[in-house]
XYZ file of N, CA and C in Angstrom:
546
model
N -39.409 -16.523 -26.753
C -38.466 -15.793 -27.582
C -38.108 -14.479 -26.894
N -36.832 -14.252 -26.703
C -36.416 -13.026 -26.031
C -35.858 -12.034 -27.051
N -36.014 -10.791 -26.721
C -35.434 -9.750 -27.565
C -34.278 -9.127 -26.818
N -33.271 -8.776 -27.553
C -32.103 -8.165 -26.945
C -32.133 -6.674 -27.218
N -32.009 -5.905 -26.160
C -31.967 -4.465 -26.277
C -30.596 -4.000 -25.820
N -29.990 -3.124 -26.593
C -28.698 -2.569 -26.197
C -28.938 -1.409 -25.251
N -28.389 -1.522 -24.089
C -28.520 -0.461 -23.101
C -27.543 0.662 -23.457
N -28.001 1.878 -23.367
C -27.154 3.032 -23.604
C -26.781 3.624 -22.248
N -25.495 3.740 -22.008
C -24.995 4.294 -20.752
C -24.691 5.772 -20.962
N -25.146 6.581 -20.054
C -24.992 8.027 -20.206
C -24.035 8.585 -19.161
N -23.442 9.703 -19.510
C -22.528 10.405 -18.620
C -23.345 11.423 -17.828
N -23.276 11.403 -16.507
C -24.046 12.374 -15.729
C -23.465 13.782 -15.852
N -24.340 14.752 -15.796
C -23.899 16.146 -15.739
C -23.586 16.479 -14.281
N -22.957 17.595 -14.081
C -22.625 18.038 -12.724
C -23.893 18.141 -11.878
N -24.980 18.633 -12.463
C -26.233 18.808 -11.721
C -26.851 17.476 -11.304
N -26.454 16.389 -11.943
C -27.051 15.077 -11.672
C -26.287 14.250 -10.637
N -25.184 14.804 -10.113
C -24.394 14.040 -9.151
C -24.472 14.690 -7.768
N -24.011 13.967 -6.768
C -24.058 14.462 -5.386
C -23.206 15.713 -5.203
N -23.435 16.406 -4.112
C -22.638 17.598 -3.810
C -21.152 17.262 -3.691
N -20.856 16.139 -3.069
C -19.452 15.716 -2.943
C -18.838 15.541 -4.319
N -19.552 14.847 -5.217
C -19.032 14.633 -6.568
C -19.005 15.933 -7.367
N -19.934 16.847 -7.102
C -19.900 18.151 -7.774
C -18.606 18.882 -7.425
N -18.205 18.786 -6.180
C -16.955 19.413 -5.743
C -15.758 18.776 -6.463
N -15.790 17.464 -6.613
C -14.719 16.769 -7.340
C -14.723 17.179 -8.812
N -15.905 17.358 -9.399
C -16.000 17.851 -10.783
C -15.313 19.217 -10.885
N -15.576 20.101 -9.902
C -14.960 21.437 -9.905
C -13.436 21.326 -9.875
N -12.913 20.437 -9.024
C -11.463 20.249 -8.928
C -10.891 19.707 -10.235
N -11.584 18.763 -10.849
C -11.124 18.211 -12.123
C -11.147 19.283 -13.206
N -12.219 20.061 -13.229
C -12.345 21.137 -14.214
C -11.189 22.125 -14.062
N -10.866 22.459 -12.815
C -9.790 23.411 -12.547
C -8.435 22.813 -12.927
N -8.220 21.553 -12.593
C -6.921 20.929 -12.841
C -6.690 20.468 -14.264
N -7.726 19.939 -14.903
C -7.568 19.361 -16.240
C -8.164 20.225 -17.349
N -9.027 21.148 -16.965
C -9.708 21.958 -17.966
C -11.016 21.342 -18.438
N -11.313 20.118 -17.992
C -12.581 19.457 -18.289
C -12.723 18.262 -17.354
N -13.919 17.698 -17.331
C -14.160 16.487 -16.545
C -14.240 15.323 -17.531
N -13.210 14.481 -17.586
C -13.260 13.350 -18.507
C -14.483 12.471 -18.250
N -15.038 11.938 -19.325
C -16.234 11.106 -19.211
C -16.049 9.937 -18.253
N -14.857 9.352 -18.230
C -14.616 8.237 -17.310
C -14.833 8.675 -15.870
N -14.254 9.810 -15.490
C -14.418 10.301 -14.130
C -15.875 10.660 -13.854
N -16.523 11.292 -14.806
C -17.930 11.655 -14.625
C -18.780 10.400 -14.415
N -18.477 9.343 -15.142
C -19.259 8.112 -14.998
C -19.094 7.524 -13.593
N -17.888 7.573 -13.046
C -17.670 7.095 -11.678
C -18.588 7.822 -10.691
N -18.948 9.072 -11.000
C -19.776 9.875 -10.095
C -21.210 9.387 -10.007
N -21.589 8.392 -10.797
C -22.913 7.777 -10.632
C -23.004 7.094 -9.265
N -21.856 6.738 -8.731
C -21.757 6.176 -7.382
C -21.405 7.315 -6.423
N -21.943 7.266 -5.258
C -21.681 8.307 -4.257
C -20.199 8.417 -3.905
N -19.494 7.282 -3.858
C -18.117 7.297 -3.362
C -17.057 6.887 -4.385
N -17.446 6.299 -5.496
C -16.459 5.719 -6.417
C -15.497 6.746 -7.001
N -15.973 7.926 -7.371
C -15.080 8.914 -7.968
C -13.986 9.328 -6.982
N -14.350 9.651 -5.770
C -13.356 10.029 -4.770
C -12.394 8.899 -4.474
N -12.927 7.686 -4.366
C -12.074 6.521 -4.108
C -11.089 6.309 -5.259
N -11.601 6.404 -6.485
C -10.754 6.166 -7.651
C -9.664 7.236 -7.770
N -10.030 8.491 -7.544
C -9.042 9.569 -7.608
C -7.971 9.397 -6.526
N -8.379 8.957 -5.347
C -7.411 8.704 -4.273
C -6.449 7.590 -4.676
N -6.973 6.540 -5.305
C -6.130 5.441 -5.769
C -5.141 5.950 -6.825
N -5.626 6.727 -7.766
C -4.752 7.235 -8.827
C -3.696 8.201 -8.307
N -4.014 8.947 -7.289
C -3.113 9.986 -6.798
C -2.257 9.550 -5.612
N -2.272 8.275 -5.287
C -1.489 7.786 -4.157
C 0.000 7.895 -4.454
N 0.804 7.976 -3.399
C 2.261 7.975 -3.564
C 2.680 6.618 -4.112
N 3.740 6.624 -4.906
C 4.201 5.393 -5.545
C 5.715 5.402 -5.643
N 6.292 4.223 -5.656
C 7.733 4.090 -5.878
C 8.068 4.185 -7.362
N 7.051 4.263 -8.190
C 7.245 4.324 -9.642
C 7.138 5.759 -10.143
N 7.968 6.080 -11.127
C 7.912 7.396 -11.761
C 6.672 7.472 -12.679
N 6.283 8.690 -13.026
C 5.118 8.892 -13.890
C 5.264 8.134 -15.209
N 6.447 8.152 -15.800
C 6.673 7.434 -17.067
C 6.441 5.931 -16.887
N 6.887 5.405 -15.764
C 6.705 3.974 -15.510
C 5.228 3.641 -15.342
N 4.506 4.501 -14.656
C 3.065 4.275 -14.492
C 2.358 4.317 -15.846
N 2.817 5.195 -16.734
C 2.204 5.255 -18.065
C 2.481 3.999 -18.874
N 3.667 3.421 -18.721
C 3.949 2.145 -19.382
C 2.926 1.109 -18.924
N 2.712 1.018 -17.639
C 1.758 0.053 -17.079
C 0.342 0.344 -17.591
N -0.052 1.610 -17.581
C -1.392 1.990 -18.054
C -1.595 1.622 -19.516
N -0.608 1.904 -20.347
C -0.729 1.631 -21.780
C -0.768 0.136 -22.077
N 0.122 -0.623 -21.440
C 0.157 -2.076 -21.667
C -1.151 -2.711 -21.193
N -1.586 -2.366 -19.992
C -2.796 -2.951 -19.428
C -4.017 -2.613 -20.287
N -4.130 -1.367 -20.701
C -5.279 -0.944 -21.511
C -5.298 -1.627 -22.868
N -4.125 -1.860 -23.425
C -4.058 -2.561 -24.716
C -4.511 -4.004 -24.565
N -3.977 -4.698 -23.578
C -4.339 -6.110 -23.386
C -5.827 -6.249 -23.084
N -6.377 -5.306 -22.314
C -7.801 -5.366 -21.966
C -8.705 -4.771 -23.048
N -8.121 -4.266 -24.120
C -8.917 -3.768 -25.243
C -9.753 -2.541 -24.924
N -9.270 -1.681 -24.044
C -10.035 -0.495 -23.654
C -9.617 0.693 -24.512
N -10.436 1.039 -25.491
C -10.130 2.153 -26.393
C -10.095 3.485 -25.650
N -10.959 3.655 -24.654
C -10.964 4.907 -23.896
C -9.604 5.113 -23.233
N -9.136 4.116 -22.505
C -7.884 4.256 -21.760
C -6.673 4.267 -22.685
N -6.723 3.532 -23.798
C -5.655 3.626 -24.781
C -5.534 5.073 -25.260
N -6.669 5.689 -25.524
C -6.692 7.070 -26.032
C -6.223 8.057 -24.965
N -6.775 7.960 -23.767
C -6.400 8.876 -22.689
C -4.911 8.747 -22.369
N -4.415 7.528 -22.292
C -3.023 7.334 -21.894
C -2.041 7.567 -23.042
N -2.521 7.602 -24.267
C -1.672 8.073 -25.363
C -1.390 9.559 -25.158
N -2.423 10.323 -24.818
C -2.247 11.753 -24.545
C -1.319 11.948 -23.338
N -1.580 11.220 -22.254
C -0.779 11.366 -21.033
C 0.654 10.878 -21.272
N 0.800 9.805 -22.047
C 2.135 9.309 -22.385
C 2.957 10.360 -23.114
N 2.320 11.074 -24.047
C 3.019 12.157 -24.756
C 3.390 13.272 -23.787
N 2.504 13.575 -22.836
C 2.805 14.603 -21.831
C 4.005 14.196 -20.974
N 4.233 12.884 -20.861
C 5.357 12.373 -20.074
C 6.596 12.109 -20.929
N 6.580 12.559 -22.177
C 7.785 12.512 -22.994
C 7.907 11.369 -23.979
N 6.909 10.496 -24.081
C 6.979 9.418 -25.064
C 6.566 9.932 -26.438
N 7.198 9.396 -27.471
C 6.814 9.733 -28.846
C 5.650 8.835 -29.273
N 5.022 9.177 -30.388
C 3.943 8.334 -30.923
C 4.436 6.913 -31.169
N 5.633 6.785 -31.730
C 6.192 5.462 -32.034
C 6.449 4.676 -30.745
N 6.990 5.347 -29.735
C 7.250 4.672 -28.461
C 5.945 4.206 -27.817
N 4.917 5.017 -27.901
C 3.624 4.649 -27.312
C 3.075 3.398 -27.988
N 3.182 3.318 -29.297
C 2.704 2.119 -30.002
C 3.514 0.890 -29.600
N 4.829 1.048 -29.437
C 5.661 -0.069 -28.987
C 5.250 -0.509 -27.586
N 5.045 0.463 -26.700
C 4.642 0.145 -25.325
C 3.315 -0.597 -25.323
N 2.368 -0.115 -26.103
C 1.062 -0.783 -26.153
C 1.192 -2.237 -26.605
N 2.218 -2.530 -27.382
C 2.468 -3.914 -27.825
C 3.192 -4.734 -26.764
N 3.546 -4.092 -25.629
C 4.160 -4.819 -24.522
C 5.672 -4.814 -24.522
N 6.266 -3.870 -25.258
C 7.714 -3.751 -25.268
C 8.107 -2.273 -25.238
N 9.350 -2.023 -24.890
C 9.897 -0.662 -24.922
C 11.373 -0.783 -25.304
N 11.657 -1.187 -26.537
C 13.039 -1.460 -26.937
C 13.965 -0.248 -26.875
N 13.406 0.935 -26.722
C 14.187 2.167 -26.647
C 14.769 2.408 -25.255
N 14.376 1.585 -24.240
C 14.850 1.751 -22.862
C 14.780 0.389 -22.177
N 15.928 -0.164 -21.807
C 15.954 -1.539 -21.283
C 15.156 -1.705 -19.995
N 15.190 -0.715 -19.115
C 14.449 -0.844 -17.852
C 12.941 -0.795 -18.116
N 12.512 0.152 -18.955
C 11.080 0.230 -19.287
C 10.627 -0.992 -20.088
N 11.531 -1.564 -20.872
C 11.208 -2.777 -21.620
C 10.903 -3.930 -20.660
N 11.731 -4.085 -19.628
C 11.485 -5.127 -18.631
C 10.152 -4.881 -17.924
N 9.846 -3.611 -17.637
C 8.575 -3.259 -16.997
C 7.400 -3.569 -17.913
N 7.503 -3.197 -19.178
C 6.420 -3.446 -20.130
C 6.158 -4.943 -20.276
N 7.219 -5.717 -20.405
C 7.070 -7.173 -20.571
C 6.527 -7.818 -19.301
N 6.977 -7.348 -18.155
C 6.455 -7.864 -16.883
C 4.969 -7.539 -16.763
N 4.598 -6.287 -17.039
C 3.192 -5.884 -16.962
C 2.346 -6.720 -17.910
N 2.815 -6.904 -19.131
C 2.063 -7.707 -20.103
C 1.864 -9.130 -19.589
N 2.886 -9.696 -18.986
C 2.786 -11.052 -18.451
C 1.815 -11.112 -17.276
N 1.881 -10.116 -16.395
C 0.952 -10.064 -15.253
C -0.489 -9.996 -15.740
N -0.775 -9.067 -16.655
C -2.157 -8.846 -17.098
C -2.656 -10.038 -17.918
N -1.863 -10.479 -18.868
C -2.294 -11.573 -19.743
C -2.509 -12.878 -18.973
N -1.743 -13.054 -17.904
C -1.822 -14.302 -17.130
C -2.535 -14.130 -15.799
N -3.299 -13.043 -15.675
C -4.094 -12.747 -14.478
C -3.279 -12.882 -13.190
N -2.119 -12.246 -13.197
C -1.292 -12.200 -11.992
C -0.238 -13.279 -11.921
N -0.305 -14.251 -12.785
C 0.678 -15.338 -12.759
C 1.736 -15.089 -13.832
N 2.529 -14.048 -13.606
C 3.572 -13.666 -14.560
C 4.577 -14.795 -14.723
N 5.180 -14.836 -15.891
C 6.202 -15.862 -16.129
C 7.427 -15.602 -15.261
N 8.143 -16.662 -14.970
C 9.389 -16.527 -14.196
C 10.368 -15.634 -14.950
N 10.438 -15.789 -16.264
C 11.355 -14.972 -17.063
C 11.030 -13.481 -16.909
N 9.738 -13.136 -16.994
C 9.381 -11.714 -16.878
C 9.672 -11.185 -15.471
N 9.446 -12.006 -14.458
C 9.771 -11.591 -13.081
C 11.284 -11.414 -12.914
N 12.045 -12.386 -13.394
C 13.503 -12.304 -13.270
C 14.042 -11.083 -13.998
N 13.545 -10.815 -15.185
C 14.001 -9.658 -15.961
C 13.597 -8.343 -15.291
N 12.424 -8.316 -14.674
C 11.947 -7.141 -13.944
C 12.923 -6.808 -12.814
N 13.273 -7.799 -12.017
C 14.206 -7.569 -10.904
C 15.625 -7.291 -11.403
N 16.044 -7.965 -12.469
C 17.386 -7.743 -13.030
C 17.525 -6.319 -13.579
N 16.401 -5.724 -13.995
C 16.426 -4.356 -14.535
C 16.570 -3.304 -13.441
N 16.497 -3.747 -12.169
C 16.679 -2.807 -11.064
C 15.440 -2.543 -10.242
N 14.352 -3.204 -10.568
C 13.135 -3.038 -9.773
C 13.220 -3.904 -8.528
N 12.452 -3.528 -7.489
C 12.448 -4.284 -6.238
C 11.017 -4.701 -5.887
N 10.861 -5.309 -4.731
C 9.538 -5.806 -4.345
C 8.551 -4.684 -4.067
N 9.011 -3.543 -3.579
C 8.112 -2.390 -3.411
C 7.587 -1.954 -4.778
N 8.463 -1.958 -5.784
C 8.034 -1.629 -7.137
C 7.012 -2.639 -7.647
N 7.233 -3.919 -7.344
C 6.288 -4.959 -7.753
C 4.904 -4.666 -7.186
N 4.837 -4.327 -5.914
C 3.547 -3.998 -5.292
C 2.909 -2.810 -6.014
N 3.710 -1.785 -6.293
C 3.157 -0.605 -6.956
C 2.735 -0.895 -8.393
N 3.432 -1.784 -9.085
C 2.991 -2.192 -10.422
C 1.595 -2.799 -10.332
N 1.387 -3.674 -9.365
C 0.083 -4.343 -9.236
C -1.007 -3.343 -8.870
N -0.688 -2.359 -8.049
C -1.669 -1.318 -7.715
C -2.075 -0.561 -8.984
N -1.111 -0.208 -9.824
C -1.427 0.517 -11.065
C -2.207 -0.385 -12.019
N -1.820 -1.649 -12.128
C -2.583 -2.587 -12.969
C -4.028 -2.659 -12.473
N -4.204 -2.781 -11.159
C -5.554 -2.851 -10.602
C -6.360 -1.595 -10.890
N -5.736 -0.437 -10.723
C -6.368 0.843 -11.040
C -6.825 0.832 -12.490
N -5.940 0.395 -13.392
C -6.272 0.444 -14.818
C -7.323 -0.594 -15.181
N -7.291 -1.747 -14.552
C -8.331 -2.745 -14.824
C -9.704 -2.192 -14.452
N -9.785 -1.464 -13.353
C -11.059 -0.856 -12.952
C -11.587 0.036 -14.069
N -10.768 0.952 -14.543
C -11.247 1.876 -15.580
C -11.462 1.159 -16.907
N -10.606 0.188 -17.246
C -10.801 -0.585 -18.480
C -12.151 -1.293 -18.467
N -12.460 -1.926 -17.366
C -13.712 -2.684 -17.281
C -14.929 -1.756 -17.311
N -14.831 -0.616 -16.634
C -15.949 0.340 -16.667
C -16.237 0.737 -18.109
N -15.206 1.123 -18.851
C -15.462 1.551 -20.227
C -15.832 0.387 -21.130
N -15.193 -0.761 -20.968
C -15.538 -1.903 -21.813
C -16.994 -2.316 -21.618
N -17.514 -2.167 -20.416
C -18.923 -2.505 -20.151
C -19.897 -1.453 -20.670
N -19.518 -0.204 -20.606
C -20.452 0.880 -20.910
C -20.287 1.462 -22.306
N -19.074 1.494 -22.803
C -18.746 2.042 -24.122
C -19.252 3.470 -24.323
N -19.205 4.287 -23.263
C -19.604 5.679 -23.415
C -18.588 6.392 -24.301
N -18.934 7.596 -24.729
C -18.127 8.348 -25.682
C -16.710 8.607 -25.168
N -15.740 8.427 -26.062
C -14.340 8.714 -25.752
C -14.123 10.202 -26.006
N -13.686 10.924 -24.994
C -13.517 12.365 -25.096
C -12.038 12.782 -25.154
N -11.218 11.922 -25.724
C -9.813 12.195 -26.014
C -9.620 11.880 -27.495
N -8.551 12.406 -28.121
C -8.277 11.996 -29.486
C -8.126 10.462 -29.518
N -8.792 9.823 -30.453
C -8.794 8.357 -30.506
C -7.404 7.833 -30.857
N -6.900 6.923 -30.036
C -5.589 6.326 -30.258
C -5.638 5.447 -31.509
N -4.509 5.366 -32.192
C -4.396 4.498 -33.354
C -4.669 3.054 -32.940
N -5.336 2.327 -33.806
C -5.557 0.892 -33.563
C -4.271 0.155 -33.906
N -3.969 -0.888 -33.135
C -2.816 -1.741 -33.464
C -3.233 -3.193 -33.402
């Protein structure tokens, strides 16, 4: 007979991480005003935080608003409450209203035809593990996106899947205002 114990995952303090990660904590503190728990958790690995920040901060053919559409759709499909919450805040910083954010999380953006094609394409990519429907691909390209944009969409989806999976596995405390459930 086995007993099941729920493991509790903890967020490391600055003193508990490497010097390299301490420096990254300082930069995050200076830039954001705090070190989000997700980033702090990455610092349990010697290199993951720096690698993840480099991935997030890479140049892209997509605008910040477009990246937020991808982040919100991906986080919703993957059921990541942490990322839904964080990207609701970031989405508002990028000009989306509360209502628009909820629509985006549902995989649509009826208020903007180009973003709608992006949201539907992203939803199809994530839900079908990369095997997006022909309709969603055709609509994505018809909306004005190109193959460079397609590559960048997949990079953002991959970035978000990493953070979604980290939080879904660990369920550490969400340090953003909790996004509405839909």
